[in-house]
Amino acid sequence: MTTATLESRKNRTALLALAAAAGMLGLGYAAVPLYQLFCQVTGFGGTTQRATESEAAIAERLGQAAGGQEISIRFDGTVAPGLGWSFRPEQVTDMVTIGQRDMAIYLAKNNSNRPITGTATFNVEPEQAGAYFNKVQCFCFTEQTLQPGQEVRMPVLYFVDPKALDDPNMEGVEQITLSYTFHEAKD
């Protein structure tokens, strides 16, 4: 083997190793947004779905055709340590008709002496229900700023997709829990 051929092979190997390292670095940065997208599309890990008003209207018609079956929804609200807020559902449980839009109200109060902007993370249990729990409007879609002592009512407009009735993984599910945790928003 000639010196030129050997040098060419070393350069090609070095370029391939560099390309592989750059690709792994790129995948490392893309992993979080790709995972979030995957969870939003599939409901994996209890991630809820977002729906439009027209999708809610279609689900309502499908729910009526399914015979008006009901399911219990449990609401949970917590705050991250150090937030300075109190946060809880106005009503802890509700019976809803599958496919019908319903509204839950959460109450939040800034107990501190400074304005605080919070952002909510959320999930649904059992995990398999995440693919069927649809939020039409939610305070969790945007950051919320509360002034010192301010108390607000935060609505969530949601429905349970009637397709849940056809999923064998949803058999025996009698209650879905919607949980929110408020964290202080990062600047």
PDB file of C-alpha atoms in Angstrom:
ATOM      1  CA  MET A   1       0.000   0.000   0.000  1.00  0.00           C
ATOM      2  CA  THR A   2       1.348   3.391  -0.930  1.00  0.00           C
ATOM      3  CA  THR A   3       1.765   6.274   1.456  1.00  0.00           C
ATOM      4  CA  ALA A   4      -0.838   8.323  -0.479  1.00  0.00           C
ATOM      5  CA  THR A   5      -3.415   5.514  -0.245  1.00  0.00           C
ATOM      6  CA  LEU A   6      -2.770   5.034   3.467  1.00  0.00           C
ATOM      7  CA  GLU A   7      -3.074   8.794   4.089  1.00  0.00           C
ATOM      8  CA  SER A   8      -6.336   8.890   2.092  1.00  0.00           C
ATOM      9  CA  ARG A   9      -7.811   6.040   4.188  1.00  0.00           C
ATOM     10  CA  LYS A  10      -6.784   7.779   7.445  1.00  0.00           C
ATOM     11  CA  ASN A  11      -8.432  11.018   6.298  1.00  0.00           C
ATOM     12  CA  ARG A  12     -11.623   9.214   5.292  1.00  0.00           C
ATOM     13  CA  THR A  13     -11.751   7.382   8.650  1.00  0.00           C
ATOM     14  CA  ALA A  14     -11.192  10.647  10.513  1.00  0.00           C
ATOM     15  CA  LEU A  15     -13.975  12.364   8.533  1.00  0.00           C
ATOM     16  CA  LEU A  16     -16.370   9.477   9.191  1.00  0.00           C
ATOM     17  CA  ALA A  17     -15.569   9.567  12.911  1.00  0.00           C
ATOM     18  CA  LEU A  18     -16.080  13.351  12.959  1.00  0.00           C
ATOM     19  CA  ALA A  19     -19.394  13.029  11.087  1.00  0.00           C
ATOM     20  CA  ALA A  20     -20.553  10.301  13.509  1.00  0.00           C
ATOM     21  CA  ALA A  21     -19.613  12.463  16.524  1.00  0.00           C
ATOM     22  CA  ALA A  22     -21.418  15.491  15.037  1.00  0.00           C
ATOM     23  CA  GLY A  23     -24.469  13.339  14.300  1.00  0.00           C
ATOM     24  CA  MET A  24     -24.582  12.024  17.877  1.00  0.00           C
ATOM     25  CA  LEU A  25     -24.222  15.567  19.226  1.00  0.00           C
ATOM     26  CA  GLY A  26     -27.090  16.725  16.992  1.00  0.00           C
ATOM     27  CA  LEU A  27     -29.284  13.820  18.123  1.00  0.00           C
ATOM     28  CA  GLY A  28     -28.447  14.679  21.729  1.00  0.00           C
ATOM     29  CA  TYR A  29     -29.792  18.209  21.235  1.00  0.00           C
ATOM     30  CA  ALA A  30     -32.816  16.965  19.283  1.00  0.00           C
ATOM     31  CA  ALA A  31     -33.698  14.209  21.769  1.00  0.00           C
ATOM     32  CA  VAL A  32     -35.803  16.356  24.126  1.00  0.00           C
ATOM     33  CA  PRO A  33     -37.958  18.060  21.465  1.00  0.00           C
ATOM     34  CA  LEU A  34     -38.334  14.781  19.556  1.00  0.00           C
ATOM     35  CA  TYR A  35     -39.387  12.989  22.754  1.00  0.00           C
ATOM     36  CA  GLN A  36     -41.898  15.754  23.552  1.00  0.00           C
ATOM     37  CA  LEU A  37     -43.320  15.504  20.038  1.00  0.00           C
ATOM     38  CA  PHE A  38     -43.552  11.717  20.343  1.00  0.00           C
ATOM     39  CA  CYS A  39     -45.380  12.022  23.698  1.00  0.00           C
ATOM     40  CA  GLN A  40     -47.792  14.641  22.354  1.00  0.00           C
ATOM     41  CA  VAL A  41     -48.671  12.550  19.306  1.00  0.00           C
ATOM     42  CA  THR A  42     -49.040   9.214  21.094  1.00  0.00           C
ATOM     43  CA  GLY A  43     -50.091  10.229  24.611  1.00  0.00           C
ATOM     44  CA  PHE A  44     -47.060   8.316  25.923  1.00  0.00           C
ATOM     45  CA  GLY A  45     -46.319   8.905  29.594  1.00  0.00           C
ATOM     46  CA  GLY A  46     -49.761  10.374  30.193  1.00  0.00           C
ATOM     47  CA  THR A  47     -49.230  13.346  27.895  1.00  0.00           C
ATOM     48  CA  THR A  48     -52.595  14.873  27.048  1.00  0.00           C
ATOM     49  CA  GLN A  49     -53.686  15.856  23.563  1.00  0.00           C
ATOM     50  CA  ARG A  50     -54.659  19.303  22.263  1.00  0.00           C
ATOM     51  CA  ALA A  51     -57.873  19.614  20.295  1.00  0.00           C
ATOM     52  CA  THR A  52     -59.668  22.312  18.360  1.00  0.00           C
ATOM     53  CA  GLU A  53     -63.306  23.261  18.825  1.00  0.00           C
ATOM     54  CA  SER A  54     -64.190  21.420  15.604  1.00  0.00           C
ATOM     55  CA  GLU A  55     -62.456  18.240  16.834  1.00  0.00           C
ATOM     56  CA  ALA A  56     -64.394  18.577  20.102  1.00  0.00           C
ATOM     57  CA  ALA A  57     -67.662  18.859  18.152  1.00  0.00           C
ATOM     58  CA  ILE A  58     -66.840  15.682  16.195  1.00  0.00           C
ATOM     59  CA  ALA A  59     -65.997  13.839  19.436  1.00  0.00           C
ATOM     60  CA  GLU A  60     -69.295  15.017  20.906  1.00  0.00           C
ATOM     61  CA  ARG A  61     -71.244  13.456  18.023  1.00  0.00           C
ATOM     62  CA  LEU A  62     -69.244  10.221  18.325  1.00  0.00           C
ATOM     63  CA  GLY A  63     -69.847  10.163  22.087  1.00  0.00           C
ATOM     64  CA  GLN A  64     -73.587  10.500  21.571  1.00  0.00           C
ATOM     65  CA  ALA A  65     -73.483   7.599  19.123  1.00  0.00           C
ATOM     66  CA  ALA A  66     -71.577   5.535  21.728  1.00  0.00           C
ATOM     67  CA  GLY A  67     -74.500   5.693  24.138  1.00  0.00           C
ATOM     68  CA  GLY A  68     -73.435   8.393  26.573  1.00  0.00           C
ATOM     69  CA  GLN A  69     -71.037   6.352  28.697  1.00  0.00           C
ATOM     70  CA  GLU A  70     -69.523   8.195  31.637  1.00  0.00           C
ATOM     71  CA  ILE A  71     -66.111   8.212  33.281  1.00  0.00           C
ATOM     72  CA  SER A  72     -64.837   9.794  36.480  1.00  0.00           C
ATOM     73  CA  ILE A  73     -62.205  12.519  36.180  1.00  0.00           C
ATOM     74  CA  ARG A  74     -60.049  13.347  39.212  1.00  0.00           C
ATOM     75  CA  PHE A  75     -58.210  16.668  39.368  1.00  0.00           C
ATOM     76  CA  ASP A  76     -54.926  17.251  41.168  1.00  0.00           C
ATOM     77  CA  GLY A  77     -52.923  20.454  41.612  1.00  0.00           C
ATOM     78  CA  THR A  78     -49.555  21.051  43.271  1.00  0.00           C
ATOM     79  CA  VAL A  79     -46.797  23.643  43.244  1.00  0.00           C
ATOM     80  CA  ALA A  80     -43.058  23.167  43.057  1.00  0.00           C
ATOM     81  CA  PRO A  81     -41.151  23.921  46.276  1.00  0.00           C
ATOM     82  CA  GLY A  82     -40.383  27.620  46.684  1.00  0.00           C
ATOM     83  CA  LEU A  83     -42.985  28.891  44.216  1.00  0.00           C
ATOM     84  CA  GLY A  84     -44.961  30.908  46.746  1.00  0.00           C
ATOM     85  CA  TRP A  85     -48.344  29.980  45.295  1.00  0.00           C
ATOM     86  CA  SER A  86     -51.225  27.855  46.432  1.00  0.00           C
ATOM     87  CA  PHE A  87     -52.885  25.894  43.627  1.00  0.00           C
ATOM     88  CA  ARG A  88     -55.758  23.433  43.743  1.00  0.00           C
ATOM     89  CA  PRO A  89     -58.793  22.246  41.801  1.00  0.00           C
ATOM     90  CA  GLU A  90     -62.107  23.837  42.712  1.00  0.00           C
ATOM     91  CA  GLN A  91     -63.717  20.387  42.478  1.00  0.00           C
ATOM     92  CA  VAL A  92     -61.691  17.205  43.078  1.00  0.00           C
ATOM     93  CA  THR A  93     -63.757  14.782  40.959  1.00  0.00           C
ATOM     94  CA  ASP A  94     -66.369  14.983  38.230  1.00  0.00           C
ATOM     95  CA  MET A  95     -68.370  12.454  36.239  1.00  0.00           C
ATOM     96  CA  VAL A  96     -68.263  13.295  32.533  1.00  0.00           C
ATOM     97  CA  THR A  97     -69.897  11.809  29.478  1.00  0.00           C
ATOM     98  CA  ILE A  98     -67.291  10.473  27.082  1.00  0.00           C
ATOM     99  CA  GLY A  99     -67.105  12.757  24.051  1.00  0.00           C
ATOM    100  CA  GLN A 100     -68.779  15.710  25.819  1.00  0.00           C
ATOM    101  CA  ARG A 101     -66.826  18.868  26.531  1.00  0.00           C
ATOM    102  CA  ASP A 102     -66.531  19.706  30.185  1.00  0.00           C
ATOM    103  CA  MET A 103     -64.780  22.356  32.221  1.00  0.00           C
ATOM    104  CA  ALA A 104     -62.629  22.112  35.308  1.00  0.00           C
ATOM    105  CA  ILE A 105     -61.612  25.145  37.336  1.00  0.00           C
ATOM    106  CA  TYR A 106     -58.337  25.432  39.230  1.00  0.00           C
ATOM    107  CA  LEU A 107     -57.690  28.124  41.820  1.00  0.00           C
ATOM    108  CA  ALA A 108     -54.274  29.759  42.085  1.00  0.00           C
ATOM    109  CA  LYS A 109     -53.099  32.386  44.541  1.00  0.00           C
ATOM    110  CA  ASN A 110     -49.779  34.202  44.820  1.00  0.00           C
ATOM    111  CA  ASN A 111     -49.005  34.126  48.543  1.00  0.00           C
ATOM    112  CA  SER A 112     -45.734  36.033  48.157  1.00  0.00           C
ATOM    113  CA  ASN A 113     -44.988  39.752  48.190  1.00  0.00           C
ATOM    114  CA  ARG A 114     -43.682  39.836  44.603  1.00  0.00           C
ATOM    115  CA  PRO A 115     -45.105  39.138  41.139  1.00  0.00           C
ATOM    116  CA  ILE A 116     -44.426  35.557  40.084  1.00  0.00           C
ATOM    117  CA  THR A 117     -44.764  34.030  36.635  1.00  0.00           C
ATOM    118  CA  GLY A 118     -45.542  30.338  36.678  1.00  0.00           C
ATOM    119  CA  THR A 119     -45.829  27.634  34.102  1.00  0.00           C
ATOM    120  CA  ALA A 120     -47.718  24.380  34.522  1.00  0.00           C
ATOM    121  CA  THR A 121     -46.591  20.889  33.644  1.00  0.00           C
ATOM    122  CA  PHE A 122     -49.277  18.255  33.377  1.00  0.00           C
ATOM    123  CA  ASN A 123     -49.979  14.609  32.849  1.00  0.00           C
ATOM    124  CA  VAL A 124     -52.766  12.062  32.927  1.00  0.00           C
ATOM    125  CA  GLU A 125     -52.966   8.754  34.777  1.00  0.00           C
ATOM    126  CA  PRO A 126     -53.338   5.988  33.831  1.00  0.00           C
ATOM    127  CA  GLU A 127     -50.803   6.583  31.086  1.00  0.00           C
ATOM    128  CA  GLN A 128     -52.860   4.899  28.368  1.00  0.00           C
ATOM    129  CA  ALA A 129     -55.588   7.520  28.890  1.00  0.00           C
ATOM    130  CA  GLY A 130     -53.262  10.322  27.748  1.00  0.00           C
ATOM    131  CA  ALA A 131     -53.955   9.514  24.108  1.00  0.00           C
ATOM    132  CA  TYR A 132     -57.681  10.119  24.681  1.00  0.00           C
ATOM    133  CA  PHE A 133     -57.705  13.068  27.087  1.00  0.00           C
ATOM    134  CA  ASN A 134     -58.036  16.195  24.930  1.00  0.00           C
ATOM    135  CA  LYS A 135     -57.705  19.779  26.113  1.00  0.00           C
ATOM    136  CA  VAL A 136     -59.434  22.418  23.997  1.00  0.00           C
ATOM    137  CA  GLN A 137     -58.472  25.407  26.166  1.00  0.00           C
ATOM    138  CA  CYS A 138     -56.086  25.409  29.098  1.00  0.00           C
ATOM    139  CA  PHE A 139     -54.149  27.818  31.280  1.00  0.00           C
ATOM    140  CA  CYS A 140     -51.235  25.414  30.868  1.00  0.00           C
ATOM    141  CA  PHE A 141     -50.679  26.482  27.258  1.00  0.00           C
ATOM    142  CA  THR A 142     -49.179  29.825  28.394  1.00  0.00           C
ATOM    143  CA  GLU A 143     -47.254  31.283  31.333  1.00  0.00           C
ATOM    144  CA  GLN A 144     -49.337  32.844  34.105  1.00  0.00           C
ATOM    145  CA  THR A 145     -48.242  35.932  36.045  1.00  0.00           C
ATOM    146  CA  LEU A 146     -49.859  36.610  39.401  1.00  0.00           C
ATOM    147  CA  GLN A 147     -49.341  39.792  41.373  1.00  0.00           C
ATOM    148  CA  PRO A 148     -48.763  39.651  45.164  1.00  0.00           C
ATOM    149  CA  GLY A 149     -51.934  38.371  46.837  1.00  0.00           C
ATOM    150  CA  GLN A 150     -53.729  37.900  43.513  1.00  0.00           C
ATOM    151  CA  GLU A 151     -56.077  34.926  43.269  1.00  0.00           C
ATOM    152  CA  VAL A 152     -57.402  33.670  39.925  1.00  0.00           C
ATOM    153  CA  ARG A 153     -59.676  30.986  38.566  1.00  0.00           C
ATOM    154  CA  MET A 154     -58.030  28.974  35.784  1.00  0.00           C
ATOM    155  CA  PRO A 155     -60.365  26.996  33.507  1.00  0.00           C
ATOM    156  CA  VAL A 156     -59.572  23.863  31.518  1.00  0.00           C
ATOM    157  CA  LEU A 157     -61.965  22.906  28.721  1.00  0.00           C
ATOM    158  CA  TYR A 158     -61.520  19.210  27.890  1.00  0.00           C
ATOM    159  CA  PHE A 159     -63.139  16.008  26.644  1.00  0.00           C
ATOM    160  CA  VAL A 160     -62.378  12.296  26.626  1.00  0.00           C
ATOM    161  CA  ASP A 161     -62.220  10.968  23.067  1.00  0.00           C
ATOM    162  CA  PRO A 162     -64.838   8.257  22.381  1.00  0.00           C
ATOM    163  CA  LYS A 163     -62.094   6.214  20.666  1.00  0.00           C
ATOM    164  CA  ALA A 164     -61.065   5.256  24.213  1.00  0.00           C
ATOM    165  CA  LEU A 165     -64.093   2.944  24.259  1.00  0.00           C
ATOM    166  CA  ASP A 166     -62.571   0.868  21.419  1.00  0.00           C
ATOM    167  CA  ASP A 167     -59.098   0.537  22.987  1.00  0.00           C
ATOM    168  CA  PRO A 168     -58.581  -2.763  24.856  1.00  0.00           C
ATOM    169  CA  ASN A 169     -55.909  -1.026  26.980  1.00  0.00           C
ATOM    170  CA  MET A 170     -58.639   1.249  28.374  1.00  0.00           C
ATOM    171  CA  GLU A 171     -60.831  -1.653  29.529  1.00  0.00           C
ATOM    172  CA  GLY A 172     -61.473  -1.396  33.237  1.00  0.00           C
ATOM    173  CA  VAL A 173     -60.359   2.253  33.471  1.00  0.00           C
ATOM    174  CA  GLU A 174     -63.017   3.892  35.612  1.00  0.00           C
ATOM    175  CA  GLN A 175     -61.178   7.099  36.525  1.00  0.00           C
ATOM    176  CA  ILE A 176     -58.697   9.383  34.806  1.00  0.00           C
ATOM    177  CA  THR A 177     -56.556  11.730  36.891  1.00  0.00           C
ATOM    178  CA  LEU A 178     -55.479  15.078  35.430  1.00  0.00           C
ATOM    179  CA  SER A 179     -52.508  16.445  37.382  1.00  0.00           C
ATOM    180  CA  TYR A 180     -50.863  19.860  37.175  1.00  0.00           C
ATOM    181  CA  THR A 181     -47.747  21.130  38.892  1.00  0.00           C
ATOM    182  CA  PHE A 182     -46.902  24.828  38.727  1.00  0.00           C
ATOM    183  CA  HIS A 183     -43.225  25.843  38.546  1.00  0.00           C
ATOM    184  CA  GLU A 184     -41.720  29.304  38.497  1.00  0.00           C
ATOM    185  CA  ALA A 185     -41.072  30.221  34.863  1.00  0.00           C
ATOM    186  CA  LYS A 186     -37.452  30.627  33.875  1.00  0.00           C
ATOM    187  CA  ASP A 187     -36.507  34.037  32.481  1.00  0.00           C
TER     188      ASP A 187
END
